[in-house]
Structure formats: structure tokens, C-alpha cells
């Protein structure tokens, strides 16, 4: 975090502590009034009063302690994941799992995706090893079956023009390793060359290395590496530029290939590395009814998936959760419409007011999703009393400790602040729980929709509200 931001946050925590707020605390508790220090902080950050909404709710009684524009619909960014993940836990239970299955028929191997949100490379390797133990040989083709999801064709770069960034990866019923390739680039002084190492290295990904080895000091001309995706299917990349051995190695991740070709290419890579042979091709088809079941691989539990989704604000995993809800209630294939309908049904069944809320894809990576802080706070308050509250609360980032709050609000007592964060261009938000030293819990939701949020102006406001709870309630 930049020094100027750290200094700003220290200033904020000072102004909202002690005597500055003690005189207004009683009024705030009884009348929902906003303390003068918070109002002054909004002005100091050049945030119009109309651009901000926040609410503090007593988690035990549901009483509103403080509110500001609580009924104004706002873009929640990733804080909407708190709705998606709670709905998933409430409807499916924490031990729910996804299955990735392998079938055989006439020498072909069918790989059938079940929508596992967290099929990492390590888990994909375990899947391959499990198949190897069956004694399988593959004289025919590898067939990818991703028909459990039915989604409209979508441009992964539509949101911000960066289709190969990991946060823009699109859902697929057999999505492996978030479709991501890690590249490590380093100049080898002894061999006088620049090496590029891709991990994983799918057999169908072509990497062209045109980076020149440049001896001497690392400077602008000898330390520039350019990366270009040179094919429509993202299966060919070109590196150019120049690199000196005096420069530090470069590392970055990109989303490449397509979901089906990525699953195929990495499977063949791992299969051959494990001693298996394969000379066939890729087909994408449904699994025939007369195929023979061979192997089933279980995902992590839903409780673990929810924790990873919220701690690290994973868009793809949240989208898979929404699709899974639709599939479980309305049958395959999963669609966005089914997922949104399930959330609406669930809200009515639980007595939540989600009128006017477009859940869209469930991740918050959307410009159409809007919700009020009061609507969100009431769901969080119900979740606090739910049967799976321990699993749910454990998924929230801990201020100053982990997840997306690792570097924020470090001065708060350890474990006292659990907040899901949210960021988009012009949007900043937090939603979660603050627990006082007396063990009293409060729901806090704070959303700012303003261009100033892109420059960190909203972060001191969120921190000040959490600090106010800790010092005055």
C-alpha cells in the first residue's frame, strides 16, 4: 500500500476515536444520527453525501444503530458475493460437492465436467493420477463434455477490454485452473538467451520467444518484454523485446486457450508426464448414455469453496455457485436465468426484500447489479443467526490479517473486523461484521459510488465506520 494511503488511514482512525466521537455516540445509537466526524470525513475526501450509503445494525436485535441513505440502490461490486455465498450455503449445505467424471466408450475417453469451481492444476493432476490407477489406455480420442452449463456466448473482454486477465475468466462446466497460464521470463547469462517457462504448458499452446538477450545493465531498452496473443482462440502467444541478465525475472499470469482446449491440452500434458500415451484428437460432445463409468473425482466441500470465494473475492467461483443453484433446483443445464430465479425464490421463502435487485451473474463483476445497504444488511443479519453461520462467517476476510483485507485496517483488534470488500471503477464497498471487545456483534454495510472511489477516497470512510463501532458500542 502507498505511504500516502497509510498516512491517511492513520489520520482517519485518529479523528474517529476517543473524544471526537464520544459526545455523539449516544445520539447516534438512539436516533440513527451520523456522527459529525463521519460527515466531516466524507467532506474531507470530497465525497458528496449523495454518493455514500451505510448502515450499522445490531446483529442480536436487528435494530438499526446508524444509517445514511440506507434505501438508495447502489452498485455493490463484489460485496454482492455475500448474498450468493449465503444462498448457496443455506440451500445446498456446507458438505455439498461437485463431481468431475470420466467415462469410456469404443476407445474414447469422455471427461464430463460438473461445474467444479476450484479445479486447480494440482487437483487436475490428482484427477489424472486417479485415472492412471485404473489401468486406463486411450486408443481413441479425448472428448470434453461441458454440457452441464448452457451459457450465451460472451466476450471476456467486454467488461474492461482485458480478456486475458484472470478476473475476467468465464464459467464453464469443466473449467481447469481458472484457464490460467503462469509465465516466468529470465535472462540466462551463461547461455546468452532468454528463457520462457509456462506453467502449465498445454500441448496445444504455441509460445514464440523473440526476446533478445542483451548483456549489460538493466535499463529501459534492455528490460522491456512485450506479450501478444496472436490468435483468435488464444492458443498462440508471442513474446518480444529485450532482457538483460541484470534485470529481475518477470512473472505474470494470463487466461489463454478456450475452456475445452485448455482442459484437453493440460490433461494430455499431465497424462504423458505420468507415463500415459495418447495420439488421438479433441472432440467436444455430450457423454453417450451407453458410456461406461470409469472414475469420479470429488470437489472441495461447499464450505471450503465459499471461504475461498469470499476471502479472495473470486469472481469465477461466485458465478459457478449461482449456476449450480439453478442446476440443482431446476435441472441441467445450468443457466444464468435459472440461477437468478433461484435467488429470487429463496429471498421470498426467507422473507428477504430483494425488489429491484438484479443479481446478474452473482459475482459483482457487473454494472447492472444494484442493491441498497439496508437490503444487504438484513440478509447479513439473517445469516448471522443461520444454522451455518460458523461456516459463513469464517469466509469473510479478517482486517489486517488475510484475504482482501490483509493490508487494511491493521490497527483494529485481531479478529474483530470481518468484511467482504468490493471494488469496481467508481465503486468501493464493504459488508460484514464488527465485534466489540465485549463480544457484541454488529452488521456493517458501506457502499460508495463515485469516481473518487478510484483514488482511495472511500477506504477511510469504511475504516472510520468500523472504528466507530469498536470504540462507541
Tab-separated table of C-alpha atoms in Angstrom:
chain	number	residue	atom	x	y	z
A	1	UNK	CA	0.000	0.000	0.000
A	2	UNK	CA	1.307	3.501	-0.841
A	3	UNK	CA	2.704	5.573	2.085
A	4	UNK	CA	0.207	8.365	1.456
A	5	UNK	CA	-2.695	5.941	1.932
A	6	UNK	CA	-1.210	4.559	5.143
A	7	UNK	CA	-0.834	8.066	6.489
A	8	UNK	CA	-4.385	8.908	5.511
A	9	UNK	CA	-5.769	5.828	7.277
A	10	UNK	CA	-3.823	6.633	10.443
A	11	UNK	CA	-5.320	10.127	10.345
A	12	UNK	CA	-8.833	8.725	9.881
A	13	UNK	CA	-8.586	6.326	12.806
A	14	UNK	CA	-7.342	9.176	14.977
A	15	UNK	CA	-10.200	11.510	14.067
A	16	UNK	CA	-12.929	8.984	14.733
A	17	UNK	CA	-11.603	7.797	18.083
A	18	UNK	CA	-11.865	8.984	21.651
A	19	UNK	CA	-13.417	12.340	22.444
A	20	UNK	CA	-14.096	13.220	18.799
A	21	UNK	CA	-16.998	10.762	18.716
A	22	UNK	CA	-17.849	10.085	22.352
A	23	UNK	CA	-20.098	13.118	22.542
A	24	UNK	CA	-22.169	11.958	19.587
A	25	UNK	CA	-22.278	8.232	20.359
A	26	UNK	CA	-25.421	8.343	22.495
A	27	UNK	CA	-27.300	10.402	19.910
A	28	UNK	CA	-26.279	8.035	17.121
A	29	UNK	CA	-27.480	4.979	18.998
A	30	UNK	CA	-30.864	6.466	19.768
A	31	UNK	CA	-31.657	8.430	16.591
A	32	UNK	CA	-29.591	6.824	13.823
A	33	UNK	CA	-27.755	10.154	13.506
A	34	UNK	CA	-24.436	10.149	11.721
A	35	UNK	CA	-21.582	11.429	13.928
A	36	UNK	CA	-20.137	14.750	12.855
A	37	UNK	CA	-16.693	13.195	12.418
A	38	UNK	CA	-18.036	10.816	9.761
A	39	UNK	CA	-19.810	13.651	7.932
A	40	UNK	CA	-16.638	15.731	8.094
A	41	UNK	CA	-14.608	12.817	6.793
A	42	UNK	CA	-16.882	12.472	3.752
A	43	UNK	CA	-16.356	16.158	3.049
A	44	UNK	CA	-12.591	15.865	3.564
A	45	UNK	CA	-12.497	13.054	0.989
A	46	UNK	CA	-14.537	15.236	-1.411
A	47	UNK	CA	-17.330	12.671	-1.461
A	48	UNK	CA	-20.821	14.139	-1.875
A	49	UNK	CA	-23.264	12.990	0.774
A	50	UNK	CA	-25.434	11.577	-2.002
A	51	UNK	CA	-22.611	9.273	-3.192
A	52	UNK	CA	-22.422	7.256	0.010
A	53	UNK	CA	-24.701	4.832	1.832
A	54	UNK	CA	-24.009	2.953	5.055
A	55	UNK	CA	-25.863	1.191	7.804
A	56	UNK	CA	-24.910	-0.348	11.140
A	57	UNK	CA	-27.253	-2.983	12.578
A	58	UNK	CA	-27.235	-4.664	15.982
A	59	UNK	CA	-26.764	-8.308	14.988
A	60	UNK	CA	-28.702	-9.617	18.017
A	61	UNK	CA	-31.804	-7.441	17.833
A	62	UNK	CA	-31.772	-6.275	14.208
A	63	UNK	CA	-32.032	-2.675	15.439
A	64	UNK	CA	-30.565	-0.004	13.171
A	65	UNK	CA	-27.878	1.845	15.089
A	66	UNK	CA	-26.790	4.271	12.381
A	67	UNK	CA	-27.766	4.808	8.757
A	68	UNK	CA	-27.144	7.152	5.851
A	69	UNK	CA	-29.060	6.865	2.566
A	70	UNK	CA	-29.991	3.276	3.502
A	71	UNK	CA	-32.636	2.845	0.786
A	72	UNK	CA	-30.647	4.175	-2.177
A	73	UNK	CA	-29.843	1.427	-4.719
A	74	UNK	CA	-26.132	1.281	-5.409
A	75	UNK	CA	-23.647	-0.840	-7.276
A	76	UNK	CA	-22.265	-3.240	-4.649
A	77	UNK	CA	-19.329	-4.632	-6.658
A	78	UNK	CA	-18.051	-7.814	-5.003
A	79	UNK	CA	-19.968	-7.312	-1.754
A	80	UNK	CA	-22.888	-8.991	-3.585
A	81	UNK	CA	-20.924	-12.230	-3.223
A	82	UNK	CA	-22.155	-12.269	0.380
A	83	UNK	CA	-25.661	-12.914	-0.979
A	84	UNK	CA	-24.594	-15.570	-3.472
A	85	UNK	CA	-22.479	-17.475	-0.949
A	86	UNK	CA	-25.067	-17.337	1.838
A	87	UNK	CA	-27.795	-18.548	-0.520
A	88	UNK	CA	-25.562	-21.432	-1.601
A	89	UNK	CA	-24.812	-22.475	1.971
A	90	UNK	CA	-28.430	-22.124	3.027
A	91	UNK	CA	-29.827	-24.152	0.116
A	92	UNK	CA	-27.102	-26.724	-0.548
A	93	UNK	CA	-25.435	-27.124	2.848
A	94	UNK	CA	-21.713	-26.925	3.669
A	95	UNK	CA	-20.845	-30.504	2.640
A	96	UNK	CA	-22.220	-30.239	-0.904
A	97	UNK	CA	-19.680	-31.251	-3.567
A	98	UNK	CA	-19.324	-31.259	-7.354
A	99	UNK	CA	-18.246	-34.306	-9.374
A	100	UNK	CA	-15.925	-34.476	-12.361
A	101	UNK	CA	-16.400	-37.825	-14.092
A	102	UNK	CA	-14.545	-39.955	-16.619
A	103	UNK	CA	-16.305	-42.424	-18.931
A	104	UNK	CA	-15.152	-44.727	-21.709
A	105	UNK	CA	-16.793	-45.852	-24.925
A	106	UNK	CA	-15.254	-47.500	-28.005
A	107	UNK	CA	-11.730	-46.491	-27.001
A	108	UNK	CA	-12.625	-42.827	-26.415
A	109	UNK	CA	-12.226	-41.136	-23.023
A	110	UNK	CA	-15.064	-38.796	-22.027
A	111	UNK	CA	-14.241	-36.100	-19.467
A	112	UNK	CA	-17.513	-34.780	-18.041
A	113	UNK	CA	-17.491	-31.543	-16.089
A	114	UNK	CA	-19.896	-30.996	-13.233
A	115	UNK	CA	-19.170	-27.321	-12.622
A	116	UNK	CA	-16.390	-27.688	-10.007
A	117	UNK	CA	-15.467	-24.069	-9.144
A	118	UNK	CA	-11.956	-24.960	-7.940
A	119	UNK	CA	-10.350	-27.485	-10.270
A	120	UNK	CA	-6.824	-26.185	-9.756
A	121	UNK	CA	-3.833	-27.602	-11.583
A	122	UNK	CA	-2.918	-29.652	-8.516
A	123	UNK	CA	-6.396	-31.145	-8.332
A	124	UNK	CA	-6.433	-31.759	-12.097
A	125	UNK	CA	-3.149	-33.646	-11.623
A	126	UNK	CA	-4.848	-35.739	-8.915
A	127	UNK	CA	-7.696	-36.467	-11.331
A	128	UNK	CA	-5.188	-37.682	-13.931
A	129	UNK	CA	-3.380	-39.811	-11.345
A	130	UNK	CA	-6.678	-41.355	-10.301
A	131	UNK	CA	-7.344	-42.340	-13.904
A	132	UNK	CA	-3.854	-43.804	-14.233
A	133	UNK	CA	-4.531	-46.138	-11.293
A	134	UNK	CA	-7.462	-47.679	-13.182
A	135	UNK	CA	-5.094	-49.060	-15.793
A	136	UNK	CA	-6.709	-46.926	-18.496
A	137	UNK	CA	-5.313	-46.694	-22.015
A	138	UNK	CA	-6.681	-44.210	-24.571
A	139	UNK	CA	-6.562	-45.670	-28.076
A	140	UNK	CA	-9.160	-43.194	-29.331
A	141	UNK	CA	-9.942	-39.520	-28.727
A	142	UNK	CA	-10.454	-37.384	-25.653
A	143	UNK	CA	-13.982	-35.979	-25.585
A	144	UNK	CA	-14.841	-32.978	-23.408
A	145	UNK	CA	-18.420	-32.866	-22.114
A	146	UNK	CA	-19.244	-29.446	-20.657
A	147	UNK	CA	-22.999	-29.612	-21.259
A	148	UNK	CA	-23.872	-29.200	-17.556
A	149	UNK	CA	-23.712	-25.424	-18.193
A	150	UNK	CA	-25.509	-23.656	-21.025
A	151	UNK	CA	-24.337	-20.066	-21.341
A	152	UNK	CA	-24.674	-17.461	-24.065
A	153	UNK	CA	-21.536	-16.579	-25.987
A	154	UNK	CA	-19.798	-13.865	-24.019
A	155	UNK	CA	-16.805	-11.661	-24.712
A	156	UNK	CA	-14.432	-11.984	-21.731
A	157	UNK	CA	-13.068	-8.541	-22.545
A	158	UNK	CA	-16.466	-6.838	-22.656
A	159	UNK	CA	-16.235	-5.550	-19.095
A	160	UNK	CA	-12.925	-3.705	-19.308
A	161	UNK	CA	-11.190	-4.683	-22.548
A	162	UNK	CA	-8.815	-7.149	-20.873
A	163	UNK	CA	-9.974	-10.596	-21.981
A	164	UNK	CA	-6.806	-12.387	-20.863
A	165	UNK	CA	-6.840	-11.194	-17.251
A	166	UNK	CA	-7.658	-13.856	-14.678
A	167	UNK	CA	-10.544	-11.943	-13.067
A	168	UNK	CA	-12.398	-11.972	-16.400
A	169	UNK	CA	-12.371	-15.748	-16.921
A	170	UNK	CA	-15.802	-17.079	-17.880
A	171	UNK	CA	-17.643	-20.049	-16.313
A	172	UNK	CA	-17.562	-23.486	-17.870
A	173	UNK	CA	-18.722	-26.870	-16.580
A	174	UNK	CA	-15.176	-28.206	-16.989
A	175	UNK	CA	-13.000	-25.213	-16.151
A	176	UNK	CA	-9.447	-26.169	-15.191
A	177	UNK	CA	-7.039	-23.966	-13.214
A	178	UNK	CA	-9.127	-20.861	-13.959
A	179	UNK	CA	-7.825	-21.262	-17.535
A	180	UNK	CA	-4.650	-19.524	-16.390
A	181	UNK	CA	-1.026	-19.870	-17.514
A	182	UNK	CA	1.834	-18.572	-15.342
A	183	UNK	CA	4.837	-17.319	-17.293
A	184	UNK	CA	8.331	-16.900	-15.877
A	185	UNK	CA	10.811	-14.952	-18.011
A	186	UNK	CA	14.519	-14.732	-17.156
A	187	UNK	CA	17.758	-13.980	-18.976
A	188	UNK	CA	20.366	-16.761	-18.708
A	189	UNK	CA	23.813	-15.107	-18.555
A	190	UNK	CA	25.720	-18.349	-19.179
A	191	UNK	CA	23.687	-19.468	-22.184
A	192	UNK	CA	23.176	-15.925	-23.505
A	193	UNK	CA	19.478	-16.441	-24.043
A	194	UNK	CA	16.126	-15.506	-22.547
A	195	UNK	CA	14.088	-18.409	-21.239
A	196	UNK	CA	10.302	-18.515	-21.009
A	197	UNK	CA	8.761	-21.152	-18.756
A	198	UNK	CA	4.995	-21.698	-18.898
A	199	UNK	CA	3.172	-23.471	-16.083
A	200	UNK	CA	1.187	-25.407	-17.013
A	201	UNK	CA	2.392	-25.999	-20.561
A	202	UNK	CA	-0.644	-27.306	-22.503
A	203	UNK	CA	0.360	-29.369	-25.524
A	204	UNK	CA	-1.788	-27.177	-27.760
A	205	UNK	CA	-0.357	-23.796	-26.687
A	206	UNK	CA	2.253	-22.316	-29.038
A	207	UNK	CA	4.740	-19.926	-27.411
A	208	UNK	CA	7.010	-17.893	-29.701
A	209	UNK	CA	10.054	-16.407	-28.000
A	210	UNK	CA	11.517	-13.388	-29.807
A	211	UNK	CA	13.032	-11.724	-26.729
A	212	UNK	CA	16.622	-10.678	-27.397
A	213	UNK	CA	19.342	-11.383	-24.856
A	214	UNK	CA	21.017	-8.062	-24.042
A	215	UNK	CA	24.173	-8.002	-21.882
A	216	UNK	CA	24.950	-5.114	-19.596
A	217	UNK	CA	22.849	-3.044	-17.249
A	218	UNK	CA	19.115	-3.368	-16.876
A	219	UNK	CA	17.554	-0.271	-18.351
A	220	UNK	CA	14.571	0.767	-20.416
A	221	UNK	CA	15.894	-0.685	-23.668
A	222	UNK	CA	17.280	-3.862	-22.062
A	223	UNK	CA	14.389	-4.579	-19.751
A	224	UNK	CA	11.293	-4.415	-21.912
A	225	UNK	CA	9.229	-7.538	-22.554
A	226	UNK	CA	6.106	-7.397	-24.724
A	227	UNK	CA	3.369	-10.033	-24.792
A	228	UNK	CA	0.830	-10.539	-27.573
A	229	UNK	CA	-1.984	-13.028	-28.045
A	230	UNK	CA	-1.684	-13.798	-31.742
A	231	UNK	CA	-4.729	-15.999	-32.429
A	232	UNK	CA	-8.486	-15.785	-32.079
A	233	UNK	CA	-8.567	-18.927	-29.928
A	234	UNK	CA	-5.753	-17.615	-27.688
A	235	UNK	CA	-3.630	-20.681	-28.458
A	236	UNK	CA	-0.606	-18.780	-29.812
A	237	UNK	CA	1.340	-16.097	-27.948
A	238	UNK	CA	4.347	-14.064	-28.995
A	239	UNK	CA	6.978	-12.583	-26.682
A	240	UNK	CA	9.268	-9.840	-27.959
A	241	UNK	CA	11.561	-7.152	-26.593
A	242	UNK	CA	14.940	-7.391	-24.884
A	243	UNK	CA	16.125	-8.526	-21.459
A	244	UNK	CA	19.410	-8.265	-19.617
A	245	UNK	CA	20.586	-10.814	-17.028
A	246	UNK	CA	20.891	-7.832	-14.688
A	247	UNK	CA	17.102	-7.487	-14.744
A	248	UNK	CA	14.937	-9.354	-12.287
A	249	UNK	CA	12.937	-12.231	-13.759
A	250	UNK	CA	9.429	-11.350	-14.876
A	251	UNK	CA	6.349	-13.303	-13.841
A	252	UNK	CA	2.709	-12.865	-14.767
A	253	UNK	CA	-0.446	-14.885	-15.379
A	254	UNK	CA	-2.819	-14.792	-18.343
A	255	UNK	CA	-6.008	-16.602	-19.347
A	256	UNK	CA	-5.349	-18.468	-22.586
A	257	UNK	CA	-6.905	-21.044	-24.909
A	258	UNK	CA	-10.628	-21.849	-24.541
A	259	UNK	CA	-12.122	-23.820	-21.621
A	260	UNK	CA	-12.374	-27.051	-23.614
A	261	UNK	CA	-8.984	-26.728	-25.320
A	262	UNK	CA	-7.322	-25.769	-22.033
A	263	UNK	CA	-8.776	-28.833	-20.274
A	264	UNK	CA	-7.674	-31.020	-23.189
A	265	UNK	CA	-4.176	-29.554	-23.503
A	266	UNK	CA	-3.369	-29.738	-19.804
A	267	UNK	CA	-4.851	-33.224	-19.467
A	268	UNK	CA	-2.651	-34.551	-22.279
A	269	UNK	CA	0.390	-32.808	-20.784
A	270	UNK	CA	-0.189	-34.400	-17.369
A	271	UNK	CA	-1.200	-37.763	-18.856
A	272	UNK	CA	2.024	-38.047	-20.826
A	273	UNK	CA	4.084	-36.831	-17.854
A	274	UNK	CA	2.551	-39.677	-15.833
A	275	UNK	CA	3.640	-42.221	-18.447
A	276	UNK	CA	0.421	-42.449	-20.429
A	277	UNK	CA	0.233	-42.467	-24.219
A	278	UNK	CA	-2.185	-40.503	-26.377
A	279	UNK	CA	-2.261	-39.992	-30.145
A	280	UNK	CA	-5.868	-39.001	-30.703
A	281	UNK	CA	-7.591	-35.640	-31.042
A	282	UNK	CA	-10.039	-33.465	-29.131
A	283	UNK	CA	-13.801	-33.691	-29.579
A	284	UNK	CA	-16.463	-31.724	-27.691
A	285	UNK	CA	-19.664	-33.751	-27.305
A	286	UNK	CA	-22.154	-34.945	-24.671
A	287	UNK	CA	-21.381	-38.230	-22.955
A	288	UNK	CA	-23.383	-41.049	-24.602
A	289	UNK	CA	-25.956	-42.829	-22.486
A	290	UNK	CA	-24.186	-46.163	-23.014
A	291	UNK	CA	-20.722	-44.938	-21.924
A	292	UNK	CA	-19.079	-46.923	-19.137
A	293	UNK	CA	-18.348	-45.055	-15.875
A	294	UNK	CA	-14.668	-45.161	-15.024
A	295	UNK	CA	-13.726	-42.622	-12.342
A	296	UNK	CA	-15.355	-39.872	-10.243
A	297	UNK	CA	-13.405	-37.022	-8.657
A	298	UNK	CA	-14.944	-35.045	-5.790
A	299	UNK	CA	-14.504	-31.291	-5.407
A	300	UNK	CA	-13.754	-29.458	-2.212
A	301	UNK	CA	-16.785	-29.016	0.024
A	302	UNK	CA	-19.086	-26.047	-0.460
A	303	UNK	CA	-17.929	-24.608	2.889
A	304	UNK	CA	-14.354	-24.580	1.571
A	305	UNK	CA	-15.463	-23.116	-1.754
A	306	UNK	CA	-17.402	-20.328	-0.016
A	307	UNK	CA	-14.358	-19.491	2.095
A	308	UNK	CA	-12.104	-19.221	-0.960
A	309	UNK	CA	-14.721	-17.220	-2.847
A	310	UNK	CA	-15.167	-14.554	-0.189
A	311	UNK	CA	-11.652	-14.400	1.238
A	312	UNK	CA	-10.123	-13.775	-2.181
A	313	UNK	CA	-13.164	-12.296	-3.947
A	314	UNK	CA	-13.061	-14.858	-6.742
A	315	UNK	CA	-15.484	-13.857	-9.487
A	316	UNK	CA	-15.420	-17.165	-11.346
A	317	UNK	CA	-16.223	-19.203	-8.229
A	318	UNK	CA	-19.153	-16.944	-7.339
A	319	UNK	CA	-20.521	-17.330	-10.865
A	320	UNK	CA	-20.243	-21.114	-10.610
A	321	UNK	CA	-22.165	-21.013	-7.329
A	322	UNK	CA	-25.048	-19.129	-8.933
A	323	UNK	CA	-25.150	-21.548	-11.874
A	324	UNK	CA	-25.026	-24.521	-9.509
A	325	UNK	CA	-28.032	-23.227	-7.592
A	326	UNK	CA	-30.005	-23.049	-10.834
A	327	UNK	CA	-28.915	-26.535	-11.863
A	328	UNK	CA	-29.792	-28.090	-8.514
A	329	UNK	CA	-33.284	-26.614	-8.344
A	330	UNK	CA	-34.338	-26.576	-11.986
A	331	UNK	CA	-32.128	-29.277	-13.517
A	332	UNK	CA	-29.422	-29.289	-16.156
A	333	UNK	CA	-28.238	-27.427	-17.996
A	334	UNK	CA	-27.434	-24.577	-15.646
A	335	UNK	CA	-28.235	-21.109	-16.971
A	336	UNK	CA	-27.944	-17.577	-15.633
A	337	UNK	CA	-31.728	-17.258	-15.759
A	338	UNK	CA	-32.188	-20.337	-13.579
A	339	UNK	CA	-29.617	-19.044	-11.093
A	340	UNK	CA	-31.267	-15.630	-10.818
A	341	UNK	CA	-34.697	-17.276	-10.434
A	342	UNK	CA	-33.424	-19.440	-7.572
A	343	UNK	CA	-32.091	-16.385	-5.708
A	344	UNK	CA	-35.451	-14.653	-6.156
A	345	UNK	CA	-37.335	-17.746	-4.937
A	346	UNK	CA	-35.009	-18.149	-1.967
A	347	UNK	CA	-35.408	-14.495	-0.988
A	348	UNK	CA	-39.201	-14.810	-0.980
A	349	UNK	CA	-39.055	-18.040	1.025
A	350	UNK	CA	-36.758	-16.439	3.610
A	351	UNK	CA	-38.680	-13.160	3.744
A	352	UNK	CA	-35.907	-11.009	2.267
A	353	UNK	CA	-36.766	-7.944	0.231
A	354	UNK	CA	-34.762	-8.112	-2.983
A	355	UNK	CA	-37.161	-5.998	-5.010
A	356	UNK	CA	-35.278	-4.082	-7.662
A	357	UNK	CA	-32.162	-6.233	-7.290
A	358	UNK	CA	-30.685	-7.698	-10.476
A	359	UNK	CA	-28.367	-10.427	-9.234
A	360	UNK	CA	-26.900	-10.745	-12.762
A	361	UNK	CA	-24.023	-13.262	-12.544
A	362	UNK	CA	-23.746	-13.295	-8.742
A	363	UNK	CA	-20.131	-12.108	-8.598
A	364	UNK	CA	-20.473	-8.325	-8.622
A	365	UNK	CA	-18.446	-8.003	-11.823
A	366	UNK	CA	-21.413	-6.239	-13.326
A	367	UNK	CA	-22.788	-2.786	-13.982
A	368	UNK	CA	-26.419	-3.884	-13.787
A	369	UNK	CA	-26.417	-5.218	-10.209
A	370	UNK	CA	-27.766	-2.744	-7.661
A	371	UNK	CA	-28.866	-3.178	-4.051
A	372	UNK	CA	-29.438	-0.952	-1.026
A	373	UNK	CA	-27.240	-1.182	2.041
A	374	UNK	CA	-30.325	-1.968	4.123
A	375	UNK	CA	-31.344	-4.859	1.866
A	376	UNK	CA	-27.838	-6.268	2.110
A	377	UNK	CA	-27.584	-5.713	5.864
A	378	UNK	CA	-30.826	-7.593	6.537
A	379	UNK	CA	-29.510	-10.625	4.655
A	380	UNK	CA	-26.222	-10.458	6.563
A	381	UNK	CA	-28.131	-10.182	9.824
A	382	UNK	CA	-30.190	-13.278	8.998
A	383	UNK	CA	-27.018	-15.140	8.035
A	384	UNK	CA	-25.532	-14.323	11.430
A	385	UNK	CA	-28.344	-16.342	13.065
A	386	UNK	CA	-28.451	-19.099	10.461
A	387	UNK	CA	-27.679	-22.779	11.006
A	388	UNK	CA	-24.457	-22.466	9.009
A	389	UNK	CA	-23.297	-19.158	10.469
A	390	UNK	CA	-19.878	-20.513	11.578
A	391	UNK	CA	-19.020	-21.629	8.039
A	392	UNK	CA	-20.315	-18.376	6.584
A	393	UNK	CA	-18.569	-16.005	8.983
A	394	UNK	CA	-15.300	-17.893	8.561
A	395	UNK	CA	-15.335	-16.970	4.869
A	396	UNK	CA	-15.022	-13.214	5.455
A	397	UNK	CA	-11.602	-11.535	5.197
A	398	UNK	CA	-10.126	-10.577	8.578
A	399	UNK	CA	-8.946	-6.963	8.814
A	400	UNK	CA	-5.176	-6.704	8.781
A	401	UNK	CA	-4.793	-10.483	8.598
A	402	UNK	CA	-5.909	-12.230	5.417
A	403	UNK	CA	-7.791	-12.147	2.129
A	404	UNK	CA	-8.605	-8.797	0.578
A	405	UNK	CA	-8.283	-7.072	3.983
A	406	UNK	CA	-4.742	-8.267	4.637
A	407	UNK	CA	-3.280	-4.774	4.244
A	408	UNK	CA	-6.215	-2.751	5.551
A	409	UNK	CA	-7.437	-1.680	8.999
A	410	UNK	CA	-4.339	-3.197	10.589
A	411	UNK	CA	-4.801	-1.266	13.831
A	412	UNK	CA	-8.103	-2.988	14.676
A	413	UNK	CA	-8.007	-5.790	17.285
A	414	UNK	CA	-7.279	-9.154	15.677
A	415	UNK	CA	-10.468	-10.931	14.652
A	416	UNK	CA	-12.769	-8.011	15.421
A	417	UNK	CA	-13.495	-6.948	11.832
A	418	UNK	CA	-14.737	-9.412	9.180
A	419	UNK	CA	-15.663	-7.611	5.976
A	420	UNK	CA	-16.194	-8.649	2.368
A	421	UNK	CA	-14.731	-5.960	0.145
A	422	UNK	CA	-15.876	-4.780	-3.265
A	423	UNK	CA	-14.231	-2.683	-5.979
A	424	UNK	CA	-15.123	-1.615	-9.485
A	425	UNK	CA	-14.345	1.575	-11.347
A	426	UNK	CA	-16.204	4.213	-9.371
A	427	UNK	CA	-17.343	1.730	-6.704
A	428	UNK	CA	-15.993	0.806	-3.282
A	429	UNK	CA	-17.772	-1.165	-0.600
A	430	UNK	CA	-17.526	-3.341	2.477
A	431	UNK	CA	-20.105	-5.663	4.018
A	432	UNK	CA	-19.794	-7.891	7.037
A	433	UNK	CA	-19.410	-7.923	10.792
A	434	UNK	CA	-17.640	-5.968	13.514
A	435	UNK	CA	-17.358	-7.460	17.014
A	436	UNK	CA	-16.591	-5.245	20.004
A	437	UNK	CA	-14.293	-6.138	22.902
A	438	UNK	CA	-17.406	-7.055	24.900
A	439	UNK	CA	-18.312	-9.680	22.294
A	440	UNK	CA	-21.208	-7.703	20.816
A	441	UNK	CA	-21.577	-8.113	17.034
A	442	UNK	CA	-22.794	-5.526	14.534
A	443	UNK	CA	-23.518	-5.730	10.822
A	444	UNK	CA	-21.781	-3.046	8.768
A	445	UNK	CA	-22.519	-2.301	5.118
A	446	UNK	CA	-20.939	0.710	3.421
A	447	UNK	CA	-21.113	1.489	-0.298
A	448	UNK	CA	-19.667	4.448	-2.175
A	449	UNK	CA	-20.495	5.057	-5.834
A	450	UNK	CA	-18.351	7.931	-7.035
A	451	UNK	CA	-15.341	8.490	-9.287
A	452	UNK	CA	-13.348	9.470	-6.200
A	453	UNK	CA	-13.516	5.843	-5.067
A	454	UNK	CA	-10.904	5.048	-7.729
A	455	UNK	CA	-8.417	7.183	-5.807
A	456	UNK	CA	-8.966	5.580	-2.406
A	457	UNK	CA	-11.368	8.204	-1.071
A	458	UNK	CA	-13.884	5.631	0.194
A	459	UNK	CA	-11.450	3.462	2.169
A	460	UNK	CA	-11.066	5.901	5.091
A	461	UNK	CA	-14.859	6.093	5.375
A	462	UNK	CA	-15.213	2.304	5.644
A	463	UNK	CA	-12.379	2.194	8.199
A	464	UNK	CA	-13.895	5.031	10.227
A	465	UNK	CA	-17.255	3.284	10.478
A	466	UNK	CA	-15.615	0.093	11.730
A	467	UNK	CA	-13.536	2.086	14.208
A	468	UNK	CA	-16.640	3.928	15.447
A	469	UNK	CA	-18.360	0.624	16.227
A	470	UNK	CA	-15.341	-0.673	18.134
A	471	UNK	CA	-14.923	2.466	20.204
A	472	UNK	CA	-18.510	3.529	20.863
A	473	UNK	CA	-20.737	0.456	21.002
